Amino acid sequence: MFHSGLVYLTEDASHDAVIELINEEAFGPGRHTRAAARIREQGPHDRSLSFICTDNGETIASVRMTPVLAGDVKGHLLGPLAVRPSHKNRGIGRELVRIAIEAARRKGSEGVILIGDPPYYMPLGFEKVAYQALDFPGPVDPNRVLIVPLVGDVHDRLKGVIAWRDASPVEAADAADGSKRYASA
């Protein structure tokens, strides 16, 4: 369905209040007790990989990405993903997921992980993580732990604790050509 008023943008701090409202509508107050929320409260999400959708200037959906270390995998936790009730079932959530995964791939993420509904996410490229391969900071249905592997050996290294990681850019040594290189910590 064509929506001429839909625009996808990188999230910035001015979106925080409306994103909170959208997430409250979608998930209610219990969202803060979930295992994924426990990871997100360990450190900030990556705004450069988090996106919103506007319809004629009104923010109507968002997705956030939080840097995580999952076993030995330097990846990102996708979510929350939420769309206002007035705009559901129009492909907006799927497009936000696609945009976020591609941005994570470009930034060098090894995988995009989430806890979600397999029938919704598997057609978007997500695969099931091995049963109880990851240790979350709270109860999780292991059948809902999914990943889009962005490098070849992700499933083999996806074993152990999953937690927030500091992915702030750190300046690396000068390259031989005199240019600066940046890497994730």
Short mmCIF file of N, CA, C and O in Angstrom, two decimals, residues 1 16 22 27 41 43 45 57 60 62 79 86 122 127 131-132 141 149 153 158 162 173 185:
data_model
loop_
_atom_site.label_atom_id
_atom_site.label_comp_id
_atom_site.label_asym_id
_atom_site.label_seq_id
_atom_site.Cartn_x
_atom_site.Cartn_y
_atom_site.Cartn_z
N MET A 1 0.84 -1.18 0.00
CA MET A 1 0.00 0.00 0.00
C MET A 1 0.89 1.25 0.00
O MET A 1 1.81 1.34 0.78
N ASP A 16 12.24 11.17 22.04
CA ASP A 16 12.13 10.33 23.23
C ASP A 16 10.72 10.27 23.82
O ASP A 16 10.21 9.18 24.12
N ILE A 22 4.39 5.74 22.44
CA ILE A 22 4.10 4.66 21.50
C ILE A 22 4.35 3.30 22.15
O ILE A 22 3.56 2.37 22.02
N PHE A 27 2.82 -1.85 24.64
CA PHE A 27 3.26 -2.89 25.57
C PHE A 27 2.78 -2.71 27.00
O PHE A 27 2.93 -3.63 27.81
N GLU A 41 18.30 -1.51 30.12
CA GLU A 41 18.57 -0.58 31.22
C GLU A 41 20.03 -0.61 31.65
O GLU A 41 20.46 0.23 32.41
N GLY A 43 22.52 0.07 29.67
CA GLY A 43 23.23 1.12 28.95
C GLY A 43 22.36 1.65 27.82
O GLY A 43 21.31 1.10 27.52
N HIS A 45 20.76 2.80 24.18
CA HIS A 45 20.62 2.23 22.84
C HIS A 45 21.47 3.06 21.88
O HIS A 45 21.95 4.13 22.23
N GLY A 57 4.41 14.18 9.25
CA GLY A 57 5.06 14.89 10.35
C GLY A 57 4.80 14.34 11.74
O GLY A 57 5.49 14.70 12.69
N ILE A 60 4.75 7.95 14.28
CA ILE A 60 3.75 6.90 14.46
C ILE A 60 4.36 5.52 14.71
O ILE A 60 3.64 4.57 14.98
N SER A 62 8.38 3.32 15.91
CA SER A 62 9.82 3.38 16.20
C SER A 62 10.38 1.99 16.40
O SER A 62 9.66 1.04 16.72
N GLY A 79 14.65 -3.78 19.39
CA GLY A 79 13.42 -3.57 20.15
C GLY A 79 13.60 -2.50 21.20
O GLY A 79 14.71 -2.14 21.55
N SER A 86 -3.33 3.13 15.02
CA SER A 86 -3.92 3.70 13.81
C SER A 86 -3.15 3.34 12.54
O SER A 86 -3.67 3.51 11.43
N MET A 122 10.45 -14.35 11.43
CA MET A 122 11.22 -15.27 10.58
C MET A 122 11.11 -14.92 9.09
O MET A 122 12.12 -15.00 8.38
N GLU A 127 16.24 -16.14 12.43
CA GLU A 127 16.34 -17.59 12.63
C GLU A 127 16.29 -17.86 14.12
O GLU A 127 16.68 -17.01 14.93
N TYR A 131 18.31 -23.71 21.41
CA TYR A 131 17.53 -23.74 22.65
C TYR A 131 18.40 -23.44 23.87
O TYR A 131 19.40 -24.11 24.10
N GLN A 132 18.07 -22.41 24.59
CA GLN A 132 18.74 -21.96 25.80
C GLN A 132 20.24 -21.69 25.62
O GLN A 132 21.02 -21.84 26.55
N ASP A 141 11.15 -17.05 27.05
CA ASP A 141 10.74 -18.25 26.32
C ASP A 141 11.81 -18.50 25.27
O ASP A 141 11.94 -17.72 24.31
N PRO A 149 21.73 -13.54 11.53
CA PRO A 149 23.19 -13.60 11.55
C PRO A 149 23.75 -12.75 10.41
O PRO A 149 23.32 -12.86 9.28
N ASP A 153 29.74 -17.34 11.20
CA ASP A 153 29.87 -18.28 12.32
C ASP A 153 29.08 -17.87 13.56
O ASP A 153 29.35 -18.34 14.66
N LEU A 158 27.23 -18.07 19.61
CA LEU A 158 26.09 -17.52 20.32
C LEU A 158 25.75 -18.40 21.52
O LEU A 158 24.70 -19.04 21.56
N ILE A 162 24.04 -12.83 27.61
CA ILE A 162 23.76 -11.69 26.73
C ILE A 162 23.61 -10.47 27.62
O ILE A 162 22.89 -10.50 28.62
N ALA A 173 44.73 3.45 16.29
CA ALA A 173 46.01 4.03 15.86
C ALA A 173 45.89 4.53 14.43
O ALA A 173 45.09 4.05 13.64
N ALA A 185 34.31 -0.55 20.68
CA ALA A 185 34.99 -1.11 21.86
C ALA A 185 34.45 -2.47 22.19
O ALA A 185 33.38 -2.83 21.85
#
